[in-house]
Amino acid sequence: MEDGEQREWGAKAWTYLSSVRSLSPLIQCITNFVSMDLTANTLLSAGASPAMLHSPNESPDFTPQVNALYINVGTLSDNWLPAMELAAQLASKLNKPWVLDPVAAGASRFRLKACLDLISLKPTVIRGNASEIIALAKASFASTKGVDSSHDSTDAVEAAKSLANSSGAVVAVLGAVDFVTDGNRIVGARNGVPMMQKITATGCAFTALIAAFVAIDPSHAMETTASALAVFGVAGELGMETARGPASLRTYLIDSLHGLDQTAVISGVKITAI
């Protein structure tokens, strides 16, 4: 039964990846300085079209044209926050999917409030690590280890369900097992390799890829989110076969994502209902 379920998910993931490649959705990325390069290259290698555009003077003209919006608060500042809020407001008003990456949400009161304010603008998907999701679910500032999680993904499953129910968003928690929930259903994706955690901004790239997949089928955000996580994880597994460490894995990860074929996806994706 589990093998059949995984192959069904694999076929679904391949359909989404193929659609990204054929349709090349335009993704507006308001993301942090650290992740811009890897985020853009991840989207390009998957077949999407990234636009690293964050000026509030441009969003009124540009955001209505995009297929999805991706907001990442990693290097949050007073100057960037209004641009994030404006783009999110436009996306929500125009019924365009948008995805939030609440980096280090519990690290400061300023950051927590900014993330909660963005969530009030109705993201389609929220993707974070366990500590970020717990902080958001509790709306509670807590000392954290910077952008790193102090919890396992399994610790945040109930918090993820709570946040999904309160926000209306699909919530994804990255960890040894990546959990995705709409507040009712939960699936787990078990792809990827530990070395991916040694490459800065891989989590940001995961979230950008979610935005590209959700752009293809916004009405099935849970399925597209889980598929994006698994596909990027499969690319990491294939890249690790050749990589010698984090630096080379970064290169092979992008190459592998670009070269993924139907067999690799259908046979490699490991998603099951929890």
Short mmCIF file of C-alpha atoms in Angstrom, two decimals:
data_model
loop_
_atom_site.label_atom_id
_atom_site.label_comp_id
_atom_site.label_asym_id
_atom_site.label_seq_id
_atom_site.Cartn_x
_atom_site.Cartn_y
_atom_site.Cartn_z
CA MET A 1 0.00 0.00 0.00
CA GLU A 2 2.78 2.43 0.94
CA ASP A 3 4.71 1.70 -2.29
CA GLY A 4 1.56 2.36 -4.32
CA GLU A 5 0.91 5.58 -2.45
CA GLN A 6 4.48 6.75 -3.00
CA ARG A 7 4.33 5.99 -6.73
CA GLU A 8 1.06 7.91 -6.95
CA TRP A 9 2.73 10.87 -5.27
CA GLY A 10 5.73 10.43 -7.54
CA ALA A 11 3.54 10.62 -10.63
CA LYS A 12 1.84 13.72 -9.22
CA ALA A 13 5.19 15.36 -8.47
CA TRP A 14 6.42 14.62 -11.99
CA THR A 15 3.28 16.22 -13.44
CA TYR A 16 3.88 19.39 -11.41
CA LEU A 17 7.58 19.55 -12.33
CA SER A 18 6.76 19.00 -16.00
CA SER A 19 4.21 21.81 -15.84
CA VAL A 20 6.74 24.18 -14.25
CA ARG A 21 9.15 23.36 -17.07
CA SER A 22 6.58 23.87 -19.81
CA LEU A 23 4.79 26.93 -18.40
CA SER A 24 7.78 28.68 -16.75
CA PRO A 25 5.73 30.53 -14.12
CA LEU A 26 6.92 34.02 -13.21
CA ILE A 27 7.82 34.14 -9.51
CA GLN A 28 8.37 37.47 -7.76
CA CYS A 29 10.96 36.93 -5.03
CA ILE A 30 11.36 39.35 -2.14
CA THR A 31 14.06 37.43 -0.37
CA ASN A 32 17.18 37.95 1.70
CA PHE A 33 20.62 38.94 0.45
CA VAL A 34 22.15 35.60 1.45
CA SER A 35 19.70 33.51 -0.56
CA MET A 36 19.15 35.52 -3.75
CA ASP A 37 21.67 33.62 -5.89
CA LEU A 38 20.65 30.10 -4.85
CA THR A 39 16.95 30.99 -4.96
CA ALA A 40 17.16 32.36 -8.49
CA ASN A 41 19.24 29.43 -9.73
CA THR A 42 16.92 26.89 -8.13
CA LEU A 43 13.92 28.41 -9.86
CA LEU A 44 15.74 28.63 -13.19
CA SER A 45 16.98 25.04 -13.02
CA ALA A 46 13.43 23.85 -12.28
CA GLY A 47 12.12 25.77 -15.29
CA ALA A 48 10.52 28.75 -13.56
CA SER A 49 11.26 32.43 -14.16
CA PRO A 50 12.50 34.31 -11.06
CA ALA A 51 12.19 38.07 -10.64
CA MET A 52 14.21 39.42 -7.71
CA LEU A 53 12.14 42.56 -7.34
CA HIS A 54 11.52 44.24 -4.00
CA SER A 55 10.92 47.95 -4.53
CA PRO A 56 7.47 49.11 -3.35
CA ASN A 57 7.54 51.55 -6.26
CA GLU A 58 7.48 48.64 -8.71
CA SER A 59 5.11 46.18 -7.06
CA PRO A 60 1.87 47.94 -8.09
CA ASP A 61 2.89 47.47 -11.73
CA PHE A 62 4.72 44.17 -11.46
CA THR A 63 2.99 41.99 -8.86
CA PRO A 64 -0.27 41.80 -10.88
CA GLN A 65 1.72 40.14 -13.68
CA VAL A 66 3.29 37.33 -11.66
CA ASN A 67 2.09 33.76 -11.24
CA ALA A 68 3.18 33.60 -7.60
CA LEU A 69 4.91 35.69 -4.95
CA TYR A 70 7.62 34.45 -2.58
CA ILE A 71 8.46 36.46 0.56
CA ASN A 72 11.43 35.60 2.78
CA VAL A 73 12.22 37.69 5.87
CA GLY A 74 15.79 36.48 6.36
CA THR A 75 17.54 39.87 6.25
CA LEU A 76 14.52 41.81 7.41
CA SER A 77 14.76 45.59 7.70
CA ASP A 78 12.46 48.56 8.25
CA ASN A 79 12.93 49.49 4.59
CA TRP A 80 11.98 46.10 3.18
CA LEU A 81 8.97 45.29 5.34
CA PRO A 82 6.58 47.77 3.66
CA ALA A 83 7.51 46.32 0.27
CA MET A 84 6.73 42.81 1.52
CA GLU A 85 3.39 43.91 2.94
CA LEU A 86 2.41 45.80 -0.22
CA ALA A 87 3.25 42.86 -2.50
CA ALA A 88 1.38 40.44 -0.22
CA GLN A 89 -1.67 42.73 -0.16
CA LEU A 90 -1.68 42.90 -3.95
CA ALA A 91 -1.26 39.15 -4.34
CA SER A 92 -4.12 38.43 -1.94
CA LYS A 93 -6.38 41.03 -3.55
CA LEU A 94 -5.72 39.54 -7.00
CA ASN A 95 -6.08 35.92 -5.78
CA LYS A 96 -2.50 35.11 -6.68
CA PRO A 97 -0.76 32.49 -4.55
CA TRP A 98 2.00 33.66 -2.28
CA VAL A 99 4.38 31.81 0.00
CA LEU A 100 5.98 33.03 3.23
CA ASP A 101 9.31 31.90 4.66
CA PRO A 102 9.34 33.27 8.25
CA VAL A 103 13.08 32.99 8.84
CA ALA A 104 14.00 33.08 12.55
CA ALA A 105 10.46 34.20 13.39
CA GLY A 106 11.02 33.89 17.13
CA ALA A 107 14.45 35.53 17.24
CA SER A 108 13.21 39.05 18.00
CA ARG A 109 9.96 40.82 18.78
CA PHE A 110 10.31 42.94 15.63
CA ARG A 111 10.70 39.86 13.47
CA LEU A 112 7.84 37.98 15.14
CA LYS A 113 5.43 40.90 14.72
CA ALA A 114 6.45 41.34 11.09
CA CYS A 115 5.78 37.67 10.38
CA LEU A 116 2.42 37.71 12.16
CA ASP A 117 1.41 40.85 10.27
CA LEU A 118 2.35 39.15 6.98
CA ILE A 119 0.35 36.07 7.94
CA SER A 120 -2.69 38.30 8.44
CA LEU A 121 -2.43 39.01 4.68
CA LYS A 122 -3.34 35.38 3.97
CA PRO A 123 -0.37 33.51 2.50
CA THR A 124 -1.17 30.36 0.55
CA VAL A 125 1.73 28.47 2.15
CA ILE A 126 3.95 29.06 5.18
CA ARG A 127 7.21 27.10 5.14
CA GLY A 128 9.50 27.12 8.16
CA ASN A 129 11.65 25.01 10.42
CA ALA A 130 10.18 23.57 13.60
CA SER A 131 11.21 26.44 15.90
CA GLU A 132 9.81 29.04 13.49
CA ILE A 133 6.47 27.28 13.19
CA ILE A 134 6.17 26.82 16.97
CA ALA A 135 6.94 30.52 17.54
CA LEU A 136 4.27 31.56 15.02
CA ALA A 137 1.65 29.16 16.35
CA LYS A 138 2.17 30.46 19.86
CA ALA A 139 2.70 34.06 18.67
CA SER A 140 5.52 34.02 21.17
CA PHE A 141 8.98 35.56 21.12
CA ALA A 142 11.60 33.09 22.35
CA SER A 143 15.35 32.96 22.36
CA THR A 144 16.48 30.87 19.39
CA LYS A 145 19.73 29.79 17.79
CA GLY A 146 19.54 32.37 15.02
CA VAL A 147 18.06 30.86 11.87
CA ASP A 148 18.67 27.28 13.04
CA SER A 149 15.95 25.16 14.59
CA SER A 150 16.14 24.06 18.22
CA HIS A 151 13.44 21.44 17.60
CA ASP A 152 12.87 18.42 15.40
CA SER A 153 10.13 18.64 12.79
CA THR A 154 8.12 16.04 14.74
CA ASP A 155 7.98 18.49 17.67
CA ALA A 156 6.11 21.01 15.53
CA VAL A 157 3.37 18.87 13.96
CA GLU A 158 0.63 20.03 16.32
CA ALA A 159 1.84 23.64 16.07
CA ALA A 160 1.74 23.36 12.28
CA LYS A 161 -1.85 22.11 12.37
CA SER A 162 -2.82 24.92 14.72
CA LEU A 163 -1.14 27.55 12.53
CA ALA A 164 -2.78 26.12 9.41
CA ASN A 165 -6.20 26.31 11.02
CA SER A 166 -5.73 29.84 12.34
CA SER A 167 -4.16 31.27 9.18
CA GLY A 168 -5.92 29.33 6.45
CA ALA A 169 -2.53 28.51 4.92
CA VAL A 170 -0.93 25.19 4.16
CA VAL A 171 1.98 24.85 6.59
CA ALA A 172 5.20 22.98 5.85
CA VAL A 173 7.82 22.10 8.48
CA LEU A 174 11.28 21.10 7.29
CA GLY A 175 13.34 18.52 9.15
CA ALA A 176 14.54 14.93 8.89
CA VAL A 177 10.94 14.35 7.79
CA ASP A 178 9.23 17.30 6.11
CA PHE A 179 5.62 17.61 7.28
CA VAL A 180 2.90 19.38 5.30
CA THR A 181 -0.58 20.04 6.68
CA ASP A 182 -3.72 21.97 5.85
CA GLY A 183 -4.86 21.72 9.47
CA ASN A 184 -6.66 18.47 8.86
CA ARG A 185 -4.58 16.21 6.63
CA ILE A 186 -0.85 15.63 7.21
CA VAL A 187 1.71 14.13 4.84
CA GLY A 188 5.38 13.45 5.38
CA ALA A 189 8.13 13.76 2.76
CA ARG A 190 11.29 11.78 3.48
CA ASN A 191 13.63 12.94 0.74
CA GLY A 192 16.91 14.84 0.93
CA VAL A 193 20.30 14.36 2.57
CA PRO A 194 21.72 15.86 5.81
CA MET A 195 24.48 17.64 3.88
CA MET A 196 21.87 19.99 2.42
CA GLN A 197 21.67 21.61 5.86
CA LYS A 198 25.33 22.61 5.49
CA ILE A 199 24.58 24.82 2.48
CA THR A 200 23.30 28.26 3.38
CA ALA A 201 19.90 29.17 1.91
CA THR A 202 18.79 25.68 0.91
CA GLY A 203 15.69 26.18 3.06
CA CYS A 204 15.03 29.43 1.21
CA ALA A 205 15.43 27.61 -2.10
CA PHE A 206 12.98 24.93 -0.93
CA THR A 207 10.40 27.64 -0.31
CA ALA A 208 11.00 29.32 -3.67
CA LEU A 209 10.43 26.00 -5.41
CA ILE A 210 7.16 25.61 -3.48
CA ALA A 211 6.07 28.96 -4.92
CA ALA A 212 6.78 27.72 -8.45
CA PHE A 213 4.81 24.50 -7.90
CA VAL A 214 1.90 26.28 -6.20
CA ALA A 215 1.76 28.71 -9.14
CA ILE A 216 0.88 25.74 -11.35
CA ASP A 217 -2.08 24.58 -9.23
CA PRO A 218 -3.00 27.00 -6.43
CA SER A 219 -6.17 25.09 -5.56
CA HIS A 220 -4.10 22.07 -4.47
CA ALA A 221 -1.49 23.87 -2.37
CA MET A 222 -0.92 20.93 -0.04
CA GLU A 223 -0.13 18.56 -2.91
CA THR A 224 2.08 21.03 -4.75
CA THR A 225 3.96 21.93 -1.55
CA ALA A 226 4.70 18.32 -0.63
CA SER A 227 5.72 17.57 -4.21
CA ALA A 228 8.13 20.51 -4.35
CA LEU A 229 9.80 19.46 -1.10
CA ALA A 230 10.19 15.87 -2.30
CA VAL A 231 11.48 16.85 -5.76
CA PHE A 232 14.16 19.12 -4.32
CA GLY A 233 15.05 16.35 -1.87
CA VAL A 234 15.44 13.85 -4.72
CA ALA A 235 17.74 16.32 -6.48
CA GLY A 236 19.80 16.52 -3.30
CA GLU A 237 20.05 12.74 -3.08
CA LEU A 238 21.23 12.48 -6.68
CA GLY A 239 23.66 15.36 -6.23
CA MET A 240 25.14 13.73 -3.15
CA GLU A 241 26.16 10.71 -5.23
CA THR A 242 28.84 12.88 -6.83
CA ALA A 243 29.44 15.65 -4.28
CA ARG A 244 32.43 15.66 -1.95
CA GLY A 245 31.05 18.24 0.49
CA PRO A 246 28.70 21.21 0.83
CA ALA A 247 30.31 23.36 -1.87
CA SER A 248 30.20 20.70 -4.56
CA LEU A 249 26.72 19.54 -3.44
CA ARG A 250 25.44 23.06 -4.06
CA THR A 251 26.53 22.77 -7.68
CA TYR A 252 25.36 19.20 -8.19
CA LEU A 253 22.05 19.97 -6.49
CA ILE A 254 21.24 22.57 -9.15
CA ASP A 255 22.46 20.27 -11.93
CA SER A 256 20.40 17.37 -10.61
CA LEU A 257 17.24 19.47 -10.32
CA HIS A 258 17.71 20.62 -13.90
CA GLY A 259 18.23 17.06 -15.14
CA LEU A 260 15.53 15.20 -13.20
CA ASP A 261 13.63 12.79 -15.41
CA GLN A 262 10.37 10.95 -14.99
CA THR A 263 11.96 7.74 -13.73
CA ALA A 264 14.01 9.52 -11.06
CA VAL A 265 11.01 11.44 -9.76
CA ILE A 266 8.44 8.66 -9.77
CA SER A 267 10.81 6.14 -8.22
CA GLY A 268 12.51 8.59 -5.86
CA VAL A 269 9.71 10.61 -4.27
CA LYS A 270 8.90 9.43 -0.74
CA ILE A 271 5.63 11.00 0.41
CA THR A 272 3.10 9.26 2.61
CA ALA A 273 0.05 10.25 4.60
CA ILE A 274 0.60 10.47 8.36
#
